[in-house]
Coordinates of C-alpha atoms and ligand atoms in Angstrom, one line a residue:
X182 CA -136.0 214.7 104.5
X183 CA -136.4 216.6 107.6
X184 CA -135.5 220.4 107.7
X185 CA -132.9 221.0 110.9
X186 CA -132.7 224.3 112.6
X187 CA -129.8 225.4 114.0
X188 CA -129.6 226.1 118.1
X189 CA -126.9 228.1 119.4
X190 CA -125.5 229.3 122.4
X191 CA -122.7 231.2 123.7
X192 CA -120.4 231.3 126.9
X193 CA -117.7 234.0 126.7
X194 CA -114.9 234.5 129.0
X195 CA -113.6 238.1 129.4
X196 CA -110.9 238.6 131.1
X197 CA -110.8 242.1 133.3
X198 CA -108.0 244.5 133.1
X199 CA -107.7 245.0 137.2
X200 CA -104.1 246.0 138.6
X201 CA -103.8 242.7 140.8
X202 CA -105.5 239.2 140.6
X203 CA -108.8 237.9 141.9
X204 CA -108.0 236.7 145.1
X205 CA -104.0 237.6 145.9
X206 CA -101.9 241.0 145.3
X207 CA -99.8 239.6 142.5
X208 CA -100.0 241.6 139.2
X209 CA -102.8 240.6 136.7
X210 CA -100.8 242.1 133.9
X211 CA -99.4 239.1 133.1
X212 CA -99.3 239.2 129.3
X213 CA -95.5 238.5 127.8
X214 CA -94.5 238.1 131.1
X215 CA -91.4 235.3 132.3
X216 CA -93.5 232.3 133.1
X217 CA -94.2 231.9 136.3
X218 CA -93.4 235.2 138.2
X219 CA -96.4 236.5 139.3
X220 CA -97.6 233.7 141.9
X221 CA -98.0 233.6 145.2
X222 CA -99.3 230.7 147.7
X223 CA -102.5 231.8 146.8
X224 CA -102.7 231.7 142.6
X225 CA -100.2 228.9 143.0
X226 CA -103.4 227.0 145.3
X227 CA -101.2 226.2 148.4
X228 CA -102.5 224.6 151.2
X229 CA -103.5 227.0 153.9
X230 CA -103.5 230.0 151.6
X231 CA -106.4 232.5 152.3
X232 CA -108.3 234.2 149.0
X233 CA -109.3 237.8 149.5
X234 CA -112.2 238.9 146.7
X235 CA -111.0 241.8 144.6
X236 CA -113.0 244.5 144.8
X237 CA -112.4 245.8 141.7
X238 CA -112.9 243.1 140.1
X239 CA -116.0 242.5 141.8
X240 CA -117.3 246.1 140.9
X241 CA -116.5 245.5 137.1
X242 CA -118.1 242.3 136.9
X243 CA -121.5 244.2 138.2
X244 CA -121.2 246.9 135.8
X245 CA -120.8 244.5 132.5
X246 CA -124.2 243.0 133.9
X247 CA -125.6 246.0 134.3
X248 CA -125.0 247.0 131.0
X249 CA -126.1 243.5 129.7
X250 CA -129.5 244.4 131.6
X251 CA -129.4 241.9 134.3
X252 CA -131.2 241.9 137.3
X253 CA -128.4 241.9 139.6
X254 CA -128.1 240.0 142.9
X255 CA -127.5 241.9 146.0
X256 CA -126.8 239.1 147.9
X257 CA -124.2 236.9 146.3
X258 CA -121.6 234.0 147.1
X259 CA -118.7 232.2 145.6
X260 CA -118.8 228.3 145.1
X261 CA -116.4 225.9 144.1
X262 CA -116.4 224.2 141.1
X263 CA -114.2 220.9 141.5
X264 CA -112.6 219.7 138.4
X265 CA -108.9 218.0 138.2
X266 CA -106.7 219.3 135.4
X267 CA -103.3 220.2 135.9
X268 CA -104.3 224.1 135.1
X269 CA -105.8 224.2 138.1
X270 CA -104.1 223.0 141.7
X271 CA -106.3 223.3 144.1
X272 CA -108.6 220.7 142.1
X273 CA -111.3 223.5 142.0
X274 CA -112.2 226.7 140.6
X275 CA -113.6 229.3 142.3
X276 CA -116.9 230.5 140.1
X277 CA -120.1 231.5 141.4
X278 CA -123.0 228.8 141.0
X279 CA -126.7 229.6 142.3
X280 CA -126.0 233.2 143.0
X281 CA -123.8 235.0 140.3
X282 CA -123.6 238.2 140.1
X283 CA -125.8 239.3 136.9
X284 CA -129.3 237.5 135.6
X285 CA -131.8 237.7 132.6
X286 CA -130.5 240.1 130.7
X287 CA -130.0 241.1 126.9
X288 CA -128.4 242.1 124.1
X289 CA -130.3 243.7 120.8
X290 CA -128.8 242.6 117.8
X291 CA -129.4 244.9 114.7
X292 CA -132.6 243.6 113.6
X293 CA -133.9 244.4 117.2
X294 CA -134.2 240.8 117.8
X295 CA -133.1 240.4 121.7
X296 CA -130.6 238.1 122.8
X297 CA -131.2 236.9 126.4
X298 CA -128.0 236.1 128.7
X299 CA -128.6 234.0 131.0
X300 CA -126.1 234.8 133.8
X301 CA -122.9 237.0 134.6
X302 CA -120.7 235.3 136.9
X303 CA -117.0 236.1 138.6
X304 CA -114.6 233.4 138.3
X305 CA -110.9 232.9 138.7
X306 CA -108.5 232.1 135.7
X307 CA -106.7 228.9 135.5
X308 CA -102.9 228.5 134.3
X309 CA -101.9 228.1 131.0
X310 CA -100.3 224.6 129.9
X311 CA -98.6 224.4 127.1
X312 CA -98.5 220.9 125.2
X313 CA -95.0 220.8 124.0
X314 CA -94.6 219.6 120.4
X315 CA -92.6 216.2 119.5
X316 CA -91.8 216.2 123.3
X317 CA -93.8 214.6 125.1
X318 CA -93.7 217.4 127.8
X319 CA -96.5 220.0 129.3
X320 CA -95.3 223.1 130.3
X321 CA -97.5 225.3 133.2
X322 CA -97.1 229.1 133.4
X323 CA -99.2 230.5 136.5
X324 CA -99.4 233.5 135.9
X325 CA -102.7 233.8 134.3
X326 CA -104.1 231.7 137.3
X327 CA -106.2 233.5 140.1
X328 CA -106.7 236.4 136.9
X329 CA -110.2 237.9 137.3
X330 CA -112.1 236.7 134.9
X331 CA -115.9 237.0 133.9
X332 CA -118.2 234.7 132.4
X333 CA -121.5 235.6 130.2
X334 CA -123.7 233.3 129.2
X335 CA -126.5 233.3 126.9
X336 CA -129.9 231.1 126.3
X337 CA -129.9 229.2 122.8
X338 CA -131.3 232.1 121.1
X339 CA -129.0 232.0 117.9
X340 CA -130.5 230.1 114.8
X341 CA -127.1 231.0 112.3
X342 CA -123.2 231.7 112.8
X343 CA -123.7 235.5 111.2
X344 CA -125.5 236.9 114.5
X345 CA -123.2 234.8 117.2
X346 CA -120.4 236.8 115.6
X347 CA -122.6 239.9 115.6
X348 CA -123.7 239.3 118.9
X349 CA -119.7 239.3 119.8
X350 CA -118.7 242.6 118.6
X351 CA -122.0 244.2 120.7
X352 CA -120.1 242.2 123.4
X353 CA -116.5 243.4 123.3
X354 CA -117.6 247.2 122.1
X355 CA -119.7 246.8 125.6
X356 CA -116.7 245.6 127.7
X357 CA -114.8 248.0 126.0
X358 CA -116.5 251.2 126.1
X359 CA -116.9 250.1 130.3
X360 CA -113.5 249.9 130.0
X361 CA -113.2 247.0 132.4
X362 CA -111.5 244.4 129.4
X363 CA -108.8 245.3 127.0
X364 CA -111.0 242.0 125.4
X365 CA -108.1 241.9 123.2
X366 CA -108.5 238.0 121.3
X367 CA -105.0 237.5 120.7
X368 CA -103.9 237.7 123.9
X369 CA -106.9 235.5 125.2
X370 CA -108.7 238.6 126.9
X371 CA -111.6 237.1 125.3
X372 CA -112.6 233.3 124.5
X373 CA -115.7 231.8 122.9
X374 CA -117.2 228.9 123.2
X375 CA -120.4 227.9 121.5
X376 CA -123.0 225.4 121.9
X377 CA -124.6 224.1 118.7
X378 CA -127.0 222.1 118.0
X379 CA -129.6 221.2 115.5
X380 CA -133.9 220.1 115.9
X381 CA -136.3 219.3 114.1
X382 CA -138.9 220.7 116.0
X383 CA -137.4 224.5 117.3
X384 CA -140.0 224.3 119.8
X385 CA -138.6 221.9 121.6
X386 CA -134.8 222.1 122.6
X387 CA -132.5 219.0 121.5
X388 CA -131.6 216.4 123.6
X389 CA -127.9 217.3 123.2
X390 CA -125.6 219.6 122.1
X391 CA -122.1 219.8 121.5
X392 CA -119.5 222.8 122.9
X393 CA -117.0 224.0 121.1
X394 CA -113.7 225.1 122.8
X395 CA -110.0 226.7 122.1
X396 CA -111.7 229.4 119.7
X397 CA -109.9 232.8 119.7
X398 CA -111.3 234.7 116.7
X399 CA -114.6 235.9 115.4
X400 CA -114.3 234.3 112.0
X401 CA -113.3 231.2 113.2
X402 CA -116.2 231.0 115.4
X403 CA -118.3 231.4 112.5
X404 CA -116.7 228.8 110.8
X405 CA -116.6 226.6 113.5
X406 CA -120.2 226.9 113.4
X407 CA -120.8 226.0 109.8
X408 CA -118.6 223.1 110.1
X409 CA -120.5 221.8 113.5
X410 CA -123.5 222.3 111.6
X411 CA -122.7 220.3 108.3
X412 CA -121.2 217.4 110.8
X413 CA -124.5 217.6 113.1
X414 CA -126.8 217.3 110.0
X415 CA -124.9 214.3 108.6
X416 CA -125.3 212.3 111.5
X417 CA -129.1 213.5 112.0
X418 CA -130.0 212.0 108.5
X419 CA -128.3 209.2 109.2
X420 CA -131.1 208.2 111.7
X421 CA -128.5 209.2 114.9
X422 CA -128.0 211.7 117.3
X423 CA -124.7 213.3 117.7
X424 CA -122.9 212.4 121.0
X425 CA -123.1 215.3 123.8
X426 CA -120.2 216.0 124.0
X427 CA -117.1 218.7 123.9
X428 CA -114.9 219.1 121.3
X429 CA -112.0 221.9 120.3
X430 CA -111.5 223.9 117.2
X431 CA -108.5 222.8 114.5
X432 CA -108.5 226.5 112.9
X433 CA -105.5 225.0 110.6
X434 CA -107.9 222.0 108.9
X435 CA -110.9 224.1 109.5
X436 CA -112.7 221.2 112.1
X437 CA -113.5 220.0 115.0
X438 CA -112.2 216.9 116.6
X439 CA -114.0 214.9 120.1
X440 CA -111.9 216.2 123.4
X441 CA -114.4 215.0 126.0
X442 CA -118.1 213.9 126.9
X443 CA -119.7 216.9 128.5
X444 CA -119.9 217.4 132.4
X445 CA -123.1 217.8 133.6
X446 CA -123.4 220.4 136.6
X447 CA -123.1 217.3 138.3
X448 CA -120.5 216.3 138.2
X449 CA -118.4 219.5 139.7
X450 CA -120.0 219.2 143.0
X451 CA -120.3 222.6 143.3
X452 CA -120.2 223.8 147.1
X453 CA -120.5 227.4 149.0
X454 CA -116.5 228.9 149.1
X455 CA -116.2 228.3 152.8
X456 CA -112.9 230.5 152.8
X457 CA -115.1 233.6 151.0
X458 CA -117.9 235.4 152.9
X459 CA -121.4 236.0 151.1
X460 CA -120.8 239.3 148.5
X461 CA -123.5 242.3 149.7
X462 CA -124.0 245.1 147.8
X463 CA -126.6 247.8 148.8
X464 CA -129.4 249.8 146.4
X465 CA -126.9 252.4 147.4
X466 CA -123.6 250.9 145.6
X467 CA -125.3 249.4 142.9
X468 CA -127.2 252.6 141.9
X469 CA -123.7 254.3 142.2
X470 CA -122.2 251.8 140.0
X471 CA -125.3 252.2 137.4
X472 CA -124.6 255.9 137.4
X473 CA -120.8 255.4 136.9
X474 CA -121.6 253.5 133.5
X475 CA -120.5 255.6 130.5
X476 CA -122.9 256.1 127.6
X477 CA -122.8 253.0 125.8
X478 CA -122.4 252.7 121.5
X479 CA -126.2 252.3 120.9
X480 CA -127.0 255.3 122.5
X481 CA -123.9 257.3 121.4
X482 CA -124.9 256.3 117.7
X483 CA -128.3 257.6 117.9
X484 CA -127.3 260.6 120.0
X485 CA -124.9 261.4 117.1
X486 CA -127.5 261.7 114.6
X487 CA -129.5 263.9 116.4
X488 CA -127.0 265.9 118.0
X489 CA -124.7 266.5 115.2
X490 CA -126.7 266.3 112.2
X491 CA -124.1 263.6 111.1
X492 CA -125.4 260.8 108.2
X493 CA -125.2 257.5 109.7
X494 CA -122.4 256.0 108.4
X495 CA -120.4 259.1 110.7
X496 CA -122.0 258.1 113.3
X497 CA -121.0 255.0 113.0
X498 CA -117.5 254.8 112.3
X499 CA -117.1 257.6 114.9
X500 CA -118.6 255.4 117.9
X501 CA -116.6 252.5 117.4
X502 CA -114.0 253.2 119.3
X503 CA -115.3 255.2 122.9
X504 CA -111.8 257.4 122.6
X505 CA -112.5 258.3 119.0
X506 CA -116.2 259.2 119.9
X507 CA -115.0 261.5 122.8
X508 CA -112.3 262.9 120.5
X509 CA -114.8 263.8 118.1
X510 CA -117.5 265.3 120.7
X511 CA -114.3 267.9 122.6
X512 CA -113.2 269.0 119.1
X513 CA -117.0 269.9 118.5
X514 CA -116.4 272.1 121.4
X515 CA -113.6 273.8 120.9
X516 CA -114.0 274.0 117.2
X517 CA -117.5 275.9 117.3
X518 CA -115.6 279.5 118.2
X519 CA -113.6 278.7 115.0
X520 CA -117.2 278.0 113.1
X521 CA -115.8 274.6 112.3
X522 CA -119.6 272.4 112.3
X523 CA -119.3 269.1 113.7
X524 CA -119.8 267.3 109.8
X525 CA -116.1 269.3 108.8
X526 CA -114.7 267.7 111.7
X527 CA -116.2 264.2 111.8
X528 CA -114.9 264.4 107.8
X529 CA -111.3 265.2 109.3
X530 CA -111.7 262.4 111.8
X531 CA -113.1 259.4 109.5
X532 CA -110.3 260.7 106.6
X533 CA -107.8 260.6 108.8
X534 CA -106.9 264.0 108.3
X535 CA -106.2 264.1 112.1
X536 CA -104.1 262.0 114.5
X537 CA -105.5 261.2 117.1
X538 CA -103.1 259.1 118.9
X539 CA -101.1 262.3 119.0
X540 CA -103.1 265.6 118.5
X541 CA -105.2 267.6 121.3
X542 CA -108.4 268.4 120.3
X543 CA -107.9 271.6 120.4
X544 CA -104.3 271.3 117.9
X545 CA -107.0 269.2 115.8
X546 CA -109.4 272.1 116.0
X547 CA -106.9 274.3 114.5
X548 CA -105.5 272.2 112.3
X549 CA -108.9 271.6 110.7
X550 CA -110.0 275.1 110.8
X551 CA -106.6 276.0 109.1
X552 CA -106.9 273.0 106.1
X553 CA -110.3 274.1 105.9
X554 CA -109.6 277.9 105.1
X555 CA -106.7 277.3 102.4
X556 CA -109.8 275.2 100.6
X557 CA -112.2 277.6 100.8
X558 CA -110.1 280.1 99.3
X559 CA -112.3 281.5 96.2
X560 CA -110.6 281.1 93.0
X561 CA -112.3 284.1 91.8
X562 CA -111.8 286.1 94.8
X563 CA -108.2 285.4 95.2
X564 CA -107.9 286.7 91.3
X565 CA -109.9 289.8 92.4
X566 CA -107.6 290.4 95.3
X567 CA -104.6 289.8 93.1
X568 CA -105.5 292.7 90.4
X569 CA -106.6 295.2 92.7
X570 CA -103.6 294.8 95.2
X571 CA -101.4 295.5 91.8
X572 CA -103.3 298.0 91.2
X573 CA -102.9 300.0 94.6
X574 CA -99.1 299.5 94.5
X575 CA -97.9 300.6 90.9
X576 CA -94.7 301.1 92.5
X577 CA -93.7 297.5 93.3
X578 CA -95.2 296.5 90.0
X579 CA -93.0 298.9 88.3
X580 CA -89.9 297.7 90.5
X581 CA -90.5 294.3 90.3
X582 CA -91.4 294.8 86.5
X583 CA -87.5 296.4 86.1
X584 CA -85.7 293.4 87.4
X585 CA -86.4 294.0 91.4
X586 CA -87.9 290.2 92.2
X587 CA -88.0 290.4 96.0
X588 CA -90.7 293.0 95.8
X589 CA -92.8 289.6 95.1
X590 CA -93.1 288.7 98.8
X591 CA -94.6 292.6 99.5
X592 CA -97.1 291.7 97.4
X593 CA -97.7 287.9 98.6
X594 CA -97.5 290.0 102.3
X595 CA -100.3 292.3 101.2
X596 CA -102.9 289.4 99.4
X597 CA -102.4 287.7 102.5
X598 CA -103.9 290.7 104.9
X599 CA -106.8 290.4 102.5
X600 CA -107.4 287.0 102.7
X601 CA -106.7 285.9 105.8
X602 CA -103.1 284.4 107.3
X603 CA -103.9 281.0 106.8
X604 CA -103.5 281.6 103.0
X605 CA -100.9 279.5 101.2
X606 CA -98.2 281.5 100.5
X607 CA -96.7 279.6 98.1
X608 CA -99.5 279.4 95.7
X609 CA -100.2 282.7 96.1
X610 CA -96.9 283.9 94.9
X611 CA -97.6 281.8 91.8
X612 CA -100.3 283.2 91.2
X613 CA -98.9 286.8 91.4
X614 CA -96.4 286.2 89.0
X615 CA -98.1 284.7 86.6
X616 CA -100.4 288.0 86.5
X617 CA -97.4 290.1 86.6
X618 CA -96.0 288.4 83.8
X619 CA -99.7 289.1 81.6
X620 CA -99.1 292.3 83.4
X621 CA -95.6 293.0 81.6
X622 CA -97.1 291.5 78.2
X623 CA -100.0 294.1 77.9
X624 CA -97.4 297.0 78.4
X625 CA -94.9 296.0 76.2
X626 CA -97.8 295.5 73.0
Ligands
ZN708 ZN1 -101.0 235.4 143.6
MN709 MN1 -116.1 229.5 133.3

């Protein structure tokens, strides 16, 4: 029996976060919205209507290959990829084909190993259908057509489900932290869709392979995976080979079930976009747009280490989010003149001690330096304080000793100067009476 390896790769759609569409003025933020109300002749594919690139959109989809390492093309062009579905009216797609935007770049997984991505292109969004249940009815909302949208695409460099779905956190933590996606999967920011396939020889690539579509979570991508797998290796031992072909994701019953025999390139007779000018950017803009890219997680982990002095895990947990990273670096700041070190505050931070959704970093500064006085309090100090501050005042003892309680909060008053304000004065007043009361005891034997 032969032994199969698993080959695996990976487009991903992400859709960008720009104020307006790819190629019209209507509003991309489209999510929740009526069906249907942000169209114009343009998203809506009219004849006659003229699209107009995004520049925005254009600059985002150069930074996410620049952060995926690609060689990026200076000179660049739109193309049409004709297709007819009812998602899409003008019976194409506008995409880039020869010339996208991003090349041969890479993605290191956590055991260094590289991940090379093939291409970063721009591309429009189609509209959504909706297959109306015991009807037999399909509903079309445009809204989401003409929505920027970018596609990556790797080589078949994964050999098991675990790293895809490692290799898709790397990828939304990176569109993330650019802050060009909200890459959001239930709202369809973001969608996956593998190719699998198996060999006998990994030398040599199979002679087909199968795409999976319709998948909108990382665990079900690793299970639709698996389940590809286990149906791939039937057939192979069998004596067959599985039909290329492309087929969608049942999450429910946990399969996959034959939509269509896979395009080639082929057959989408791409073409130059004869309505769209070649795209030119200069050394100039690109190098600006390189130095506009913020400090990405890899480097921010490591950084931490060093920086801070912070164990790993801290570093960690701290980076995952880009907000929560620069949350943690301003409090640093403002909390080194209250000698807070940076391991107090990424403690307060990972704990939860804080909110960040609504503290400053400086209110989170105090608040930590405040939490972390009351615990520092010495037991044995705040004893010695206690006697000798009975001791210098023999008068509010011997008042408070006759019946006179209020004289308690003098006393509380005058610990407090010793130790500091941020003292709890509650347990210090506790604390006093219960002394007084020993107090009281020893002069009455
Ligand atoms: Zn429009
Ligand atoms: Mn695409």
């Amino acid at each position: 029996m032969s032994v199969y390896t698993p080959i695996i790769g990976l487009e991903v759609h992400v859709e960008l976060k720009t104020a307006s569409k790819m190629f019209c003025t209507c509003s991309a933020d489209y999510f929740g919205k009526k069906p249907n109300t942000h169209t114009c002749p343009v998203c809506l594919g009219l004849p006659g209507a003229l699209p107009v690139p995004n520049k925005k959109a254009l600059d985002s989809c150069i930074m996410i290959a620049l952060a995926l390492n690609c060689k990026i093309n200076k000179f660049s062009k739109f193309d049409r990829k004709n297709y007819f579905y009812a998602d899409l009216p003008k019976g194409y797609q506008i995409s880039q084909y020869d010339l996208p935007f991003g090349e041969n770049g890479w993605i290191e997984l956590q055991n260094k190993k590289r991940v090379r991505i093939r291409r970063v292109h721009m591309e429009e969004d189609t509209a959504k259908l909706t297959h109306a249940q015991h009807e037999n009815l399909t509903l079309i909302d445009f809204n989401r057509s003409g929505v920027p949208l970018v596609e990556i695409v790797t080589e078949p460099d994964f050999h098991d489900a675990r790293s895809v779905k490692e290799y898709l956190q790397k990828l939304q933590e990176i569109v993330r932290y650019l802050d060009v996606s909200n890459a959001d999967m239930e709202k369809g920011d973001m969608r996956l869709e593998p190719n699998i396939s198996l060999t006998n020889d990994p030398k040599v690539l199979p002679l087909y392979k199968v795409e999976v579509k319709n998948i909108n979570s990382f665990r079900f991508v690793e299970k639709a995976i698996n389940y590809e797998l286990e149906r791939q290796k039937k057939i192979l031992e069998k004596g067959k080979m599985p039909v290329q072909e492309t087929r969608g994701y049942n999450e429910a019953k946990n399969l996959t079930v034959s939509q269509r025999i896979k395009e080639e390139a082929h057959d989408y007779r791409y073409f130059p976009e004869p309505d769209i000018p070649p795209v030119v950017y200069t050394d100039e803009e690109i190098s600006t747009l390189k130095l506009s890219l913020p400090e990405l997680r890899d480097s921010k982990k490591i950084r931490f280490l060093k920086e801070y002095a912070l164990p790993e895990y801290d570093s960690e947990i701290l980076t995952r989010q880009k907000e929560t990273a620069d949350f943690f670096e301003a409090t640093v700041k403002i909390g080194k003149e209250q000698n807070l070190s940076p391991k107090q505050i990424a403690n307060a931070i990972i704990n939860k001690q804080v909110d960040l959704s609504v503290l400053s970093p400086q209110k989170a500064a105090d608040l930590i330096a405040e939490k972390g006085q009351k615990a520092e309090i010495d037991e044995k100090q705040l004893a010695v304080l206690i006697k000798e501050t009975l001791a210098k005042n023999p008068k509010a003892v011997a008042d408070y000793q006759k019946g006179k309680e209020t004289v308690i909060m003098y006393l509380v008053g005058q610990v407090m100067r010793g130790l500091g304000t941020k003292a709890d004065a509650l347990a210090i007043k506790e604390k006093l009476i219960s002394e007084l009361k020993k107090d009281n005891g020893r002069n009455n034997t």
